[in-house]
Short mmCIF file of C-alpha atoms and ligand atoms in Angstrom, two decimals:
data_model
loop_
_atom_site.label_atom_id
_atom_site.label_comp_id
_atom_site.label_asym_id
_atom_site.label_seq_id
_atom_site.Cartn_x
_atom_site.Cartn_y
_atom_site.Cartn_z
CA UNK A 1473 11.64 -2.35 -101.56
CA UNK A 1474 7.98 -0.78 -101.33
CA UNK A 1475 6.45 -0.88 -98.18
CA UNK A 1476 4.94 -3.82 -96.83
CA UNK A 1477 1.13 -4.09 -96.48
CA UNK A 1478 -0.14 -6.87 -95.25
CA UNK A 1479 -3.65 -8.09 -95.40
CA UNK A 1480 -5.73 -8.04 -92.12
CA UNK A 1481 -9.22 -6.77 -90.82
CA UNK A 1482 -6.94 -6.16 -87.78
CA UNK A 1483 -6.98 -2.76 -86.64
CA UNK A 1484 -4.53 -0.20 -88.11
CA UNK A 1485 -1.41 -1.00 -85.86
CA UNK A 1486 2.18 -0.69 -86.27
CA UNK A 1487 3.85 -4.17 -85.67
CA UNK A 1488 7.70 -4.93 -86.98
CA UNK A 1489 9.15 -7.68 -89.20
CA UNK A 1490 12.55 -8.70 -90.32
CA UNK A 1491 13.40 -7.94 -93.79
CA UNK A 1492 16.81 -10.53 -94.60
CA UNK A 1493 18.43 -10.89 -98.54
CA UNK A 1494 20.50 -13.92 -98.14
CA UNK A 1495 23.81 -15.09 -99.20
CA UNK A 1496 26.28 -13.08 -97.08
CA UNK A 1497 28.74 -14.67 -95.39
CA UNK A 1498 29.17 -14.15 -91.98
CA UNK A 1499 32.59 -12.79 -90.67
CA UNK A 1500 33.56 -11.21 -86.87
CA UNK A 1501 33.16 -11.49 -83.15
CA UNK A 1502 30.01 -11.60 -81.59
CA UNK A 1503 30.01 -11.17 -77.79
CA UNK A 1504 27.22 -13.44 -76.55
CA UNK A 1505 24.93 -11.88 -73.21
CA UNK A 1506 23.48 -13.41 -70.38
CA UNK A 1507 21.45 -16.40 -70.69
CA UNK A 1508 17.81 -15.61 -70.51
CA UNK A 1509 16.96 -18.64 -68.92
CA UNK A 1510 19.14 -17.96 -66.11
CA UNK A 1511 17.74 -14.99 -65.54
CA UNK A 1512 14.01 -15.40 -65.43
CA UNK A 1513 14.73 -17.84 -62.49
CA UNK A 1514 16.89 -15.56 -61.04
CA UNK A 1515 15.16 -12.69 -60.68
CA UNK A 1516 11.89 -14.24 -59.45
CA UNK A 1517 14.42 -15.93 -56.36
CA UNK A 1518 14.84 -11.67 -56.09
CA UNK A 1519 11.46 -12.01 -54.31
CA UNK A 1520 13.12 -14.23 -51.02
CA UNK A 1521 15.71 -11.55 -50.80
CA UNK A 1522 15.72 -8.86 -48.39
CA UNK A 1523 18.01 -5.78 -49.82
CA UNK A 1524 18.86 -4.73 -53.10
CA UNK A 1525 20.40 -6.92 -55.38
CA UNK A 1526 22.62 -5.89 -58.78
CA UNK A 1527 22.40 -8.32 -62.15
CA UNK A 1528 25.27 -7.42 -64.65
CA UNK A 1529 24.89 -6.72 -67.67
CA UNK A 1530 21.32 -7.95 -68.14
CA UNK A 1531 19.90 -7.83 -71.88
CA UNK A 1532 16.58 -6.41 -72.44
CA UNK A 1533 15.35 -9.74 -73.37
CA UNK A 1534 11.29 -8.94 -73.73
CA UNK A 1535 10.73 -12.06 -71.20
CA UNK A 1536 13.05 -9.80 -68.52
CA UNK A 1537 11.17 -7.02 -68.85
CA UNK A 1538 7.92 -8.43 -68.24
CA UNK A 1539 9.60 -10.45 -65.22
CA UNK A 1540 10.75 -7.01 -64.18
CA UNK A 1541 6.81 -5.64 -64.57
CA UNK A 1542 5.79 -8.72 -62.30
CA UNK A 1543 8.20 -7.48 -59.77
CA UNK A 1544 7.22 -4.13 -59.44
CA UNK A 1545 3.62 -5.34 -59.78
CA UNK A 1546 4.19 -7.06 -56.16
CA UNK A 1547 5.33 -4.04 -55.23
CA UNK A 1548 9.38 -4.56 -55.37
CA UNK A 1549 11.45 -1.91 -57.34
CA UNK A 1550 13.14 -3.22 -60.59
CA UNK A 1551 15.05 -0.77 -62.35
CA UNK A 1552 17.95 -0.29 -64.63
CA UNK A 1553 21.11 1.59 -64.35
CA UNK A 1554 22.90 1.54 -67.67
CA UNK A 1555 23.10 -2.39 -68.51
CA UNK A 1556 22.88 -3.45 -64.67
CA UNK A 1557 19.12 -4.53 -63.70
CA UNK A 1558 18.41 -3.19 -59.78
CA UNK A 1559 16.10 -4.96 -57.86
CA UNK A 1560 14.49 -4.45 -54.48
CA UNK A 1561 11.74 -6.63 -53.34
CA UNK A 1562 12.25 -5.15 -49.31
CA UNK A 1563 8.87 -3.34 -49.96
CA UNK A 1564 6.79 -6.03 -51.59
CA UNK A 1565 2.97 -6.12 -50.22
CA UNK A 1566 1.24 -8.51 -52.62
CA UNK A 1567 1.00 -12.05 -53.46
CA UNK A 1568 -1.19 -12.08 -56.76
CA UNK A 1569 -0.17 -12.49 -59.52
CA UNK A 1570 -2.55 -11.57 -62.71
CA UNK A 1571 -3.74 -13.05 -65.61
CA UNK A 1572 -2.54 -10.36 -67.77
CA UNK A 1573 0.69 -10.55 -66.12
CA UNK A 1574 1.52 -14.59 -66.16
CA UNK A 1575 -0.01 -15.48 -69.53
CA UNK A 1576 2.82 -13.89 -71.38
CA UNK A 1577 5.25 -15.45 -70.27
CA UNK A 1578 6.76 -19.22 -69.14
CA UNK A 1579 8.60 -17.77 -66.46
CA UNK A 1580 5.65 -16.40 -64.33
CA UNK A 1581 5.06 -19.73 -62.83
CA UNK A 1582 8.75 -19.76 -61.14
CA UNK A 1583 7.18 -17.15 -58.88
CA UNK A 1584 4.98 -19.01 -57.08
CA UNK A 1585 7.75 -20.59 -54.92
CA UNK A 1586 9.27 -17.26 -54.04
CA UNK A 1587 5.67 -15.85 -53.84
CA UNK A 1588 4.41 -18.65 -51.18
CA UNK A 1589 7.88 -18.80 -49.45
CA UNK A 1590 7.88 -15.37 -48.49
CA UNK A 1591 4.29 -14.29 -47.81
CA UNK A 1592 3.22 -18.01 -47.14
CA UNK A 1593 0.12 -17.32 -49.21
CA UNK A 1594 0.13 -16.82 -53.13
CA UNK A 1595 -2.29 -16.57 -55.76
CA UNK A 1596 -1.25 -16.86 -59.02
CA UNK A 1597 -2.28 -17.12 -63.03
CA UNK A 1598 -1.38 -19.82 -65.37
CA UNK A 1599 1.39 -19.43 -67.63
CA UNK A 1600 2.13 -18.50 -70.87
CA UNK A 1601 5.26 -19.26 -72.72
CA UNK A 1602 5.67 -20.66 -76.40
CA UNK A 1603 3.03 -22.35 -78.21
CA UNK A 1604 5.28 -25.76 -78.58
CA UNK A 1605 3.20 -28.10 -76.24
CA UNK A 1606 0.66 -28.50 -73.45
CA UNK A 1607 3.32 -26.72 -70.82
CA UNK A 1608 1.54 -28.60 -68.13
CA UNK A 1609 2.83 -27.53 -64.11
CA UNK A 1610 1.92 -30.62 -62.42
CA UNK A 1611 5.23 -31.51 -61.16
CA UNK A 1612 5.52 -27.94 -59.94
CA UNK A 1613 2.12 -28.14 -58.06
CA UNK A 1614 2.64 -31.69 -56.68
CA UNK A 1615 6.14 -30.77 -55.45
CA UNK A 1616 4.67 -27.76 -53.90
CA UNK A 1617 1.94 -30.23 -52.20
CA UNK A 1618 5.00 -31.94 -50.86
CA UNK A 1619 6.25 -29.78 -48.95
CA UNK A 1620 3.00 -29.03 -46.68
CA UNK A 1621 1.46 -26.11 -48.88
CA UNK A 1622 -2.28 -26.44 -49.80
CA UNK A 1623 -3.11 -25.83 -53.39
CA UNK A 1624 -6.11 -25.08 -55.03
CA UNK A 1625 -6.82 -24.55 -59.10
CA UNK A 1626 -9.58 -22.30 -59.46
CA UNK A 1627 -10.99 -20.20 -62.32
CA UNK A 1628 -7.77 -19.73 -63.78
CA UNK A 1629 -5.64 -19.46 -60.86
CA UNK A 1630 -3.90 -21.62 -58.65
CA UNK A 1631 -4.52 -20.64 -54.66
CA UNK A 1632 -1.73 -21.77 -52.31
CA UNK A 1633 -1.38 -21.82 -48.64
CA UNK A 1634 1.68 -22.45 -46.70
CA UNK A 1635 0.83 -22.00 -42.79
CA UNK A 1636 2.17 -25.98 -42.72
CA UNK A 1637 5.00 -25.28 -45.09
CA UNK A 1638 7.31 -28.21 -44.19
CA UNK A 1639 10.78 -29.32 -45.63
CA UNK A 1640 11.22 -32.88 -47.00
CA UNK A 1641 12.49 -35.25 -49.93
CA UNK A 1642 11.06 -34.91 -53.30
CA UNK A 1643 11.18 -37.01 -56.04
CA UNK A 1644 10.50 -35.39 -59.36
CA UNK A 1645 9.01 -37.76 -61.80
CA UNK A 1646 10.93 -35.81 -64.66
CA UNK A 1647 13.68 -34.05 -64.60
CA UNK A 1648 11.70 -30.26 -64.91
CA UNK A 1649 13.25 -27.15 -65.00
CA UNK A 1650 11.07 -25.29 -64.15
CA UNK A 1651 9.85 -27.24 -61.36
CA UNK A 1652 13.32 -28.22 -60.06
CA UNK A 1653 13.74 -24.29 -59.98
CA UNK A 1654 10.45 -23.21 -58.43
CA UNK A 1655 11.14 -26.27 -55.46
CA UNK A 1656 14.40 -25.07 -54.99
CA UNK A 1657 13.14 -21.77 -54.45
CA UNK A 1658 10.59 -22.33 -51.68
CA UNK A 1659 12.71 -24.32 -49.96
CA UNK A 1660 15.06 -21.93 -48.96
CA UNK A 1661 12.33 -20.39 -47.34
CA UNK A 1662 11.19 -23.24 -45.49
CA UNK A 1663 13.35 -24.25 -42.04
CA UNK A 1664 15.34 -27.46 -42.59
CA UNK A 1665 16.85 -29.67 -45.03
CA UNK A 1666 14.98 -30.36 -48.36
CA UNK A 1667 16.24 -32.90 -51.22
CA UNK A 1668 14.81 -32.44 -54.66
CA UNK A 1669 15.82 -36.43 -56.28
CA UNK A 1670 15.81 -36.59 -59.86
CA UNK A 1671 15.88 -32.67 -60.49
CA UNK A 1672 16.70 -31.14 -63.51
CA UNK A 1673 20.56 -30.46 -64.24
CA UNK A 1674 20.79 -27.60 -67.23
CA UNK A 1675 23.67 -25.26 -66.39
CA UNK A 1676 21.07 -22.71 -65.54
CA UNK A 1677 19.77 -24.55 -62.40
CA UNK A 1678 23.64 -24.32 -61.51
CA UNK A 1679 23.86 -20.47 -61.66
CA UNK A 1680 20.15 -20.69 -59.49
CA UNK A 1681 22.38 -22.09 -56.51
CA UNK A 1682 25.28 -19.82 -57.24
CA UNK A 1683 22.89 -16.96 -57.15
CA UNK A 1684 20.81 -18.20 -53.91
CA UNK A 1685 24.12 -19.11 -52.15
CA UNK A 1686 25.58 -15.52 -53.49
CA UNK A 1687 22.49 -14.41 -51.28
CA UNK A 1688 23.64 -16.40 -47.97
CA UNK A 1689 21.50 -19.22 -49.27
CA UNK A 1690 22.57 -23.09 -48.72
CA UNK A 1691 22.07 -24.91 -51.35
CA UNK A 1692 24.18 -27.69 -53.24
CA UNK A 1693 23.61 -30.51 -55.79
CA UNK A 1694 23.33 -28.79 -59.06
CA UNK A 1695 24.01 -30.95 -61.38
CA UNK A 1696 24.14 -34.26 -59.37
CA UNK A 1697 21.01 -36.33 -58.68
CA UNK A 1698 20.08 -34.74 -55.60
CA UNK A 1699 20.16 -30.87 -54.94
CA UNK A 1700 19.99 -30.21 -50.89
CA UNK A 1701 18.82 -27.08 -49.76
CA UNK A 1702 19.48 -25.83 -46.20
CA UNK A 1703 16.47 -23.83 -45.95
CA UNK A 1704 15.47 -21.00 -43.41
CA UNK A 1705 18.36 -18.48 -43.76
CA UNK A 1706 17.37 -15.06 -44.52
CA UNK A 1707 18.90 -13.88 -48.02
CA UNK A 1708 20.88 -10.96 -48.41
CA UNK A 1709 20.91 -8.35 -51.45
CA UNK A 1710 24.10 -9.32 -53.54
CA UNK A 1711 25.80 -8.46 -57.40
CA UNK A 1712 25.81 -11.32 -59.62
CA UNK A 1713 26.59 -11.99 -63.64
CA UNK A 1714 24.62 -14.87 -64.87
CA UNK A 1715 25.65 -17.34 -67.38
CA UNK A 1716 26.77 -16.85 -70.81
CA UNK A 1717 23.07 -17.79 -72.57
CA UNK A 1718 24.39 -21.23 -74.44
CA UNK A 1719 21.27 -20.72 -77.02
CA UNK A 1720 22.00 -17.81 -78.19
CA UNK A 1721 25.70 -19.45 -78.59
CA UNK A 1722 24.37 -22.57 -80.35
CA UNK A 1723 22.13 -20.31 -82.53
CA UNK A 1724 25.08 -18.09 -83.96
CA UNK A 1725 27.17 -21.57 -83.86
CA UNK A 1726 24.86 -22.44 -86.51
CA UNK A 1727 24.17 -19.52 -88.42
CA UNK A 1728 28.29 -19.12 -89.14
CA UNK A 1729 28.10 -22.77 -90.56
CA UNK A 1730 25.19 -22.25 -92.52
CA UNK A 1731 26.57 -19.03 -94.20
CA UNK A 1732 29.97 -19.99 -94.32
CA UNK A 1733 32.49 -17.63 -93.11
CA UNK A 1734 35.11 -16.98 -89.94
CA UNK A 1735 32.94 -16.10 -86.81
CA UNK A 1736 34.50 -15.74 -83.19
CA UNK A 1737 32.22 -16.13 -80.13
CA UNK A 1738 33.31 -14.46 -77.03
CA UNK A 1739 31.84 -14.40 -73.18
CA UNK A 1740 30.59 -18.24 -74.01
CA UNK A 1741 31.11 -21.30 -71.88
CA UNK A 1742 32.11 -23.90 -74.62
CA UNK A 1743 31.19 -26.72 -72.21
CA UNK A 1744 27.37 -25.66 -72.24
CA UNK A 1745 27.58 -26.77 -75.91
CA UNK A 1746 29.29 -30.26 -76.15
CA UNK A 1747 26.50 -31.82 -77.20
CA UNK A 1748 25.85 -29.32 -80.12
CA UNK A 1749 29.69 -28.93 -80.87
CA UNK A 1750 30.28 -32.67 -80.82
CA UNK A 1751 27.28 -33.12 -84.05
CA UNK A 1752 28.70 -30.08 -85.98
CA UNK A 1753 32.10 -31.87 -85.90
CA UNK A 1754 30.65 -34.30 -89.01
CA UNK A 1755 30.06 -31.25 -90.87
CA UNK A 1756 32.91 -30.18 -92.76
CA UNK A 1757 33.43 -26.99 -90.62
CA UNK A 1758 36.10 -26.39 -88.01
CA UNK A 1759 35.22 -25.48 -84.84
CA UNK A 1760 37.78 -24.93 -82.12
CA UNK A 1761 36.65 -23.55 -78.64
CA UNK A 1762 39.29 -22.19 -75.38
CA UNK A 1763 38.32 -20.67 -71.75
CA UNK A 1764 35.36 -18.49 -73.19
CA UNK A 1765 35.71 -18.56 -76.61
CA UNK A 1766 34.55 -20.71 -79.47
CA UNK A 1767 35.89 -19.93 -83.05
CA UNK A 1768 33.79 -21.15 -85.67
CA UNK A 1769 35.56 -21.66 -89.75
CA UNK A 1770 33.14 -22.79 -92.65
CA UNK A 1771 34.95 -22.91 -96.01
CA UNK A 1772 32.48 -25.31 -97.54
CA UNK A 1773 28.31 -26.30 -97.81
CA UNK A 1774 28.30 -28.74 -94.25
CA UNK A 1775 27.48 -31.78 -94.49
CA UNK A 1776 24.66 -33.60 -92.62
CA UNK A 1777 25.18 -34.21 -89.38
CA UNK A 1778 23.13 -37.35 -89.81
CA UNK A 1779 20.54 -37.84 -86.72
CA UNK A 1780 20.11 -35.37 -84.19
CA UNK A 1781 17.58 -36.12 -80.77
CA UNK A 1782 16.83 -33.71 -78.15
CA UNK A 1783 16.51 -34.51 -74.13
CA UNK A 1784 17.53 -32.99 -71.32
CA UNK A 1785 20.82 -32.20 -70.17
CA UNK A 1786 23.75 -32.45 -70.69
CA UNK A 1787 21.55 -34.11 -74.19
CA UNK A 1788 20.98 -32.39 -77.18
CA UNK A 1789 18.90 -29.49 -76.40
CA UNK A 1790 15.68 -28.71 -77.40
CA UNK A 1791 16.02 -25.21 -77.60
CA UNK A 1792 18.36 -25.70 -80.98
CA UNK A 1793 16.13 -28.69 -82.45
CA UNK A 1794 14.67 -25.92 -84.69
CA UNK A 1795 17.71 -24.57 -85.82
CA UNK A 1796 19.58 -27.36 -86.39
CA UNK A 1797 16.80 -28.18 -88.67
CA UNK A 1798 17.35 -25.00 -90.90
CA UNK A 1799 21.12 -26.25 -90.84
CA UNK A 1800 19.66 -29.56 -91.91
CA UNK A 1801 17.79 -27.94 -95.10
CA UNK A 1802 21.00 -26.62 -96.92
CA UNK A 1803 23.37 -29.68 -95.41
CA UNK A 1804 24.69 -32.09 -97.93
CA UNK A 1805 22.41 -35.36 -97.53
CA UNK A 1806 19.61 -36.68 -95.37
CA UNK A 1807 19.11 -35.47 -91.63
CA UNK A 1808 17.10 -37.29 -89.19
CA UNK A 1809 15.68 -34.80 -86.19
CA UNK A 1810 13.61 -36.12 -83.20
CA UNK A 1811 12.00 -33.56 -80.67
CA UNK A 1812 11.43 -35.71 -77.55
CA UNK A 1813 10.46 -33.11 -74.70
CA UNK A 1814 7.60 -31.05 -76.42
CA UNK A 1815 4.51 -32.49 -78.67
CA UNK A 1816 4.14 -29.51 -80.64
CA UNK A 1817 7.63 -28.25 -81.52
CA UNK A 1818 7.67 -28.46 -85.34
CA UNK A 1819 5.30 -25.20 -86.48
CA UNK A 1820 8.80 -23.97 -87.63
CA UNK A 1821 8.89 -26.96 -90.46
CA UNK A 1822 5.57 -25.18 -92.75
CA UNK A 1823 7.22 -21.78 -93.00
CA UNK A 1824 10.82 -23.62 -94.07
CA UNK A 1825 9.16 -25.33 -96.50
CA UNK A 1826 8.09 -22.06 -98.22
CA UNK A 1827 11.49 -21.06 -98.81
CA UNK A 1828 11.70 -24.72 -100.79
CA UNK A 1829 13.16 -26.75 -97.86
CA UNK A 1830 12.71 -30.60 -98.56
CA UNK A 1831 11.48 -31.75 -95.00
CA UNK A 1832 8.27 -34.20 -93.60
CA UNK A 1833 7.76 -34.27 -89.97
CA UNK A 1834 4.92 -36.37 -88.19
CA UNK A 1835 4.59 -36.81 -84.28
CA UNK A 1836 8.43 -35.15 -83.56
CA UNK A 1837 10.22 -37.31 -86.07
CA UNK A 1838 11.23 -34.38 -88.68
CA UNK A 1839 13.35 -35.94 -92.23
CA UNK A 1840 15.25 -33.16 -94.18
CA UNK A 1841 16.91 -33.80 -97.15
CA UNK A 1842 19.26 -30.83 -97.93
CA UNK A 1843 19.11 -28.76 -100.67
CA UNK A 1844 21.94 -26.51 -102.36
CA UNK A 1845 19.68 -23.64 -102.52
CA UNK A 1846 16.87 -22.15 -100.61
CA UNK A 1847 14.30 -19.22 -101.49
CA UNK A 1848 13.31 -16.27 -99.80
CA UNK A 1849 9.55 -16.11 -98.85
CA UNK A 1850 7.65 -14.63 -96.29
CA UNK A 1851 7.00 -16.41 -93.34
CA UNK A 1852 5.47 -16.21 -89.89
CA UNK A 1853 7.73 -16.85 -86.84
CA UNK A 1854 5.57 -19.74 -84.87
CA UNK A 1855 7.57 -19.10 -81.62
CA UNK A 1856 10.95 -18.06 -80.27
CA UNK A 1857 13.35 -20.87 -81.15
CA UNK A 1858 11.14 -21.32 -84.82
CA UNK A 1859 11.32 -17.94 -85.11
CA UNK A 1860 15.58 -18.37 -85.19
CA UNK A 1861 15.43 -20.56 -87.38
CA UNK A 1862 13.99 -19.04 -90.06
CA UNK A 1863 16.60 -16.29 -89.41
CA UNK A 1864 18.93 -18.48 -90.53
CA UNK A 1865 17.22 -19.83 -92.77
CA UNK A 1866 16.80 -16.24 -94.68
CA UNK A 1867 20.51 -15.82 -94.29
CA UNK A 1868 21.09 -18.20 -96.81
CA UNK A 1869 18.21 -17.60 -99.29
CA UNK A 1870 18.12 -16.55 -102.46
CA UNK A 1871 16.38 -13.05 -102.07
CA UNK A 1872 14.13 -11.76 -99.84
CA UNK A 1873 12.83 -13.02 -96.95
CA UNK A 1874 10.48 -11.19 -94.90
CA UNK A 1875 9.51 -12.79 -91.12
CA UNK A 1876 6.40 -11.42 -89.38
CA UNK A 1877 5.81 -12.01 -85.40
CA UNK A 1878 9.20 -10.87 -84.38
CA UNK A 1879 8.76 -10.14 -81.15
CA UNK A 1880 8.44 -13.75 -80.11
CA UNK A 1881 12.37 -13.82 -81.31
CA UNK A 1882 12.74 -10.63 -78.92
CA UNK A 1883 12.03 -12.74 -76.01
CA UNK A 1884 15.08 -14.46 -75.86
CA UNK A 1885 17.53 -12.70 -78.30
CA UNK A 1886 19.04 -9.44 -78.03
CA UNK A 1887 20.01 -7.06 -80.78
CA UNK A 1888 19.54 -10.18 -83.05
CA UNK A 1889 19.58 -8.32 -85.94
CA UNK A 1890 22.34 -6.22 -84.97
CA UNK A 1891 24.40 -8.54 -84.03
CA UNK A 1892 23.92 -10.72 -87.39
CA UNK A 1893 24.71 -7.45 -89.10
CA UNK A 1894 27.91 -6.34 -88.03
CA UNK A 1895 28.65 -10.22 -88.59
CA UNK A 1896 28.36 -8.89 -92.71
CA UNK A 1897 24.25 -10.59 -92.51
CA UNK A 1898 22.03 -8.33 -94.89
CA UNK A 1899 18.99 -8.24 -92.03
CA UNK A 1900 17.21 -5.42 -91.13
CA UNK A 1901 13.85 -4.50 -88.60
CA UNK A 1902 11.38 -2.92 -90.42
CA UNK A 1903 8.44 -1.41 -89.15
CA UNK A 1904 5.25 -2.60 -91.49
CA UNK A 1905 1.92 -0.67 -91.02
CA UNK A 1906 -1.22 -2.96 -91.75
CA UNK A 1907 -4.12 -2.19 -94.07
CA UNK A 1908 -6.74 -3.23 -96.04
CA UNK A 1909 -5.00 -4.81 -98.81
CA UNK A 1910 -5.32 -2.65 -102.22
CA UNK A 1911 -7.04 -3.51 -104.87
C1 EPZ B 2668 12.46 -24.48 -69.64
O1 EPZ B 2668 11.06 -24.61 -69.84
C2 EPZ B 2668 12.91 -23.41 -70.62
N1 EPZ B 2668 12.23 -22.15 -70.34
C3 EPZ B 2668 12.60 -23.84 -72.06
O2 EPZ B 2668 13.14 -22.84 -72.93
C4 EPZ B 2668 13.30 -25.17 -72.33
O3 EPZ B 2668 12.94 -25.61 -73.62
C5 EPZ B 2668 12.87 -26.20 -71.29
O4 EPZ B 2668 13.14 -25.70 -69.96
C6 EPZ B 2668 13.59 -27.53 -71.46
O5 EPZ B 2668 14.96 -27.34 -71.36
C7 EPZ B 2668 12.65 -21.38 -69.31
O6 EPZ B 2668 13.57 -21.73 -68.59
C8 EPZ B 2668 11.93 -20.08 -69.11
P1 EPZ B 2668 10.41 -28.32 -68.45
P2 EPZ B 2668 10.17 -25.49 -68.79
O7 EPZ B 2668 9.58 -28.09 -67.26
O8 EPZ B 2668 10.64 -25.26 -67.42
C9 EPZ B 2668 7.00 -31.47 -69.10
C10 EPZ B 2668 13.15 -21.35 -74.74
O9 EPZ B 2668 12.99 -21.48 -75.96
N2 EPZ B 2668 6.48 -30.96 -67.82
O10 EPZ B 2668 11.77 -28.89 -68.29
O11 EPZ B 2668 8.75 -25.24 -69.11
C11 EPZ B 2668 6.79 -30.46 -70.22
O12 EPZ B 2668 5.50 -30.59 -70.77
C12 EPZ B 2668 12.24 -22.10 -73.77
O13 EPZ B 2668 14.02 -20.61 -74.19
C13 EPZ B 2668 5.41 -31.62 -67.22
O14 EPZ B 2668 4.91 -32.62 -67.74
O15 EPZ B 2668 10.57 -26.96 -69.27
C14 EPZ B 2668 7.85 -30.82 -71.21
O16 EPZ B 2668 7.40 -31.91 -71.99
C15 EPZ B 2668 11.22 -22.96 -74.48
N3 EPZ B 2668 4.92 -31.15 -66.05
C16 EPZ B 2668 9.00 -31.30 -70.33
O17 EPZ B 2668 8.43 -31.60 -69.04
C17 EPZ B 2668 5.44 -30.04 -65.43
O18 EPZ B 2668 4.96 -29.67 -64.34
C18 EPZ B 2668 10.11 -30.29 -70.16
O19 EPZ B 2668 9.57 -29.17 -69.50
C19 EPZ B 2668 6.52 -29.38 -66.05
C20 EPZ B 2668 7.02 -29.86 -67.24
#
């Protein structure tokens, strides 16, 4: 394969694509890491904890590192030792956070909590995150309001003050994650009894409490209606595992039915996934899952799953909408996909139809008709979870497919590649220097 050059006026700079010939089966055990998710949250609640404190076996997720460079930024230490993540925020002395910091990331905004809890004052950047909606943090900021703090959005920044920091009900409007994390996490640093109603009840916001309460934290309610947190109780350093990452599961769930094959997933939580495991069921493949393993068997092309709808837990998860549309394109019969949490979730539908997908999506209603074969092309990842799912989509191409903008898949799997090859997948990282095209 001659080298890729790519067309740009872009400066001459190195930047890495996946290069993927489809048709491989996919056969093996893939042990699936921590959930990234999980993390993010976790190690921004790192900043209400006095003493070190140890995360297992922590992937080097791009979103974690930059989570870690926000930490040491506030002047905590974040380091790792072998696949264990150390982190010390005893010495931090700041409270701002910077643009060039928070843009890049989603998870920037769950330190403003932690940030305003523990040095009553923050100052902190918008976030980034994916391009698949308007990411708005009202909920955040009003629930922050709520519980005494003064907030001000200026010039990029939102200013907070907490000298009247007071604990309290909240009622969240929609069930957030993120906000239902951030709340949680300043009110462990307020005195008192706070109840979040209507909060958010992913598994991740679970393994929050565990990890708060691992810290001499009081908090309960994951998962229910109401999460109560006794706040006002200094936190201690602690070791802690988070959660199998039940994305990453879902994704590789996928890619062994698309492919076709014998795949065994170890370290999972099967439970994470009923919703995903209970549509693949109508496919044709056999799927069997015990204590933390989920064995996946696809002897034939699936079948449609018929309609698929995403919303928030324990719903079908937005997260796989856009690879369960890839599975869609190469399923026997029509598919019907609606993306109800984010307006602008579907960039992932113009690069599948290069590889000669039959799909039209308008306003978060996507229709796929399946086709026996698909092409290899090259396409442009849109964002993390679009970026999967033309993975997958490549796995099962005819030829070549080449995907560009890579490391938005970085930032929430891990050895992707890797992993997908010792499954038997023909994908490889490539490194593609840019030029003037030739002539
Ligand atoms: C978290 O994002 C995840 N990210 C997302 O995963 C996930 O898709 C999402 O939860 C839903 O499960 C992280 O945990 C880092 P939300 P978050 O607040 O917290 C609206 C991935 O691919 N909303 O539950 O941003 C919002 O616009 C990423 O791993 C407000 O209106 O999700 C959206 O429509 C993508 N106001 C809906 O709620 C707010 O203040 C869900 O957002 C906050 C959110």
């Amino acid at each position: 394969m001659e080298r890729l050059y790519l067309e740009t006026n872009e400066h001459r700079k190195a930047s890495e694509c996946f290069l993927i010939i489809g048709g491989n089966h996919l056969n093996g055990e893939v042990e699936i890491d921590c959930a990234k998710n999980s993390l993010l949250p976790i190690i921004a609640a790192t900043i209400l904890v006095e003493g070190e404190v140890e995360l297992r076996k922590v992937p080097l997720y791009s979103d974690v590192l930059v989570m870690c460079d926000i930490i040491r930024h506030l002047g905590g230490k974040a380091v790792f030792n072998g696949e264990n993540l150390i982190i010390d925020c005893s010495g931090l002395d700041k409270n701002c956070l910077p643009n060039e910091l928070s843009a890049s990331v989603r998870s920037s905004i769950f330190t403003l909590g932690p940030i305003l809890g523990r040095m009553r004052s923050a100052k902190v950047a918008y976030p980034g995150g994916c391009d698949i909606g308007l990411r708005p943090i009202d909920l955040h900021l009003k629930g922050v309001r709520e519980l005494g703090a003064k907030v001000v959005e200026k010039n990029g920044y939102i200013y907070a003050s907490g000298e009247k920091l007071k604990s309290g009900d909240i009622i969240l409007s929609f069930p957030s994650v993120g906000a239902t994390e951030n709340l949680m996490m300043l009110a462990v640093a307020i005195e008192g009894e706070t109840r979040i109603f209507n909060p958010a009840r992913e598994p991740e916001i679970n393994d929050l409490q565990d990890f708060i309460n691992a810290c001499g934290g009081d908090v309960s309610g994951a998962g229910s209606n109401a999460i109560v947190i006794k706040g006002g109780k200094k936190l201690h350093g602690t070791s802690f595992k988070a959660m199998p990452d039940r994305i990453e599961t879902g994704t590789y769930i996928i890619a062994s039915v698309m492919c076709g094959g014998e795949v065994v997933l170890k370290n999972c939580n099967p439970q994470h996934n009923n919703a995903l495991l209970s549509k693949l069921s109508k496919t044709a493949c056999k799927i069997t899952a015990k204590d933390d393993i989920i064995k996946i068997e696809a002897r034939s092309r699936p079948i449609s799953f018929g309609e698929v709808e995403t919303a928030v837990y324990p719903g079908f998860p937005t997260d796989l909408q856009a690879p369960m549309t890839a599975l869609a394109s190469v399923s026997d019969g029509y598919s019907l996909v609606v993306e109800n949490l984010f307006e602008a979730r579907s960039k992932h539908v113009g690069e599948l139809l290069k590889m000669g997908c039959d799909i039209k999506t308008r306003n978060g209603i996507t229709i796929i008709n399946g086709r026996e074969k698909l092409y290899g092309a090259d396409v442009f990842s849109p964002d993390l979870r679009g970026g999967a799912s033309l993975v997958l989509a490549g796995l099962v191409a005819e030829g070549y497919t080449t995907i560009e903008n890579i490391k938005l898949i970085d930032r929430g799997y891990y050895k992707l590649a890797e992993k997908l090859q010792r499954l038997g997948g023909d994908i490889k990282r490539l490194e593609i220097s840019r030029r003037g095209c030739d002539s």
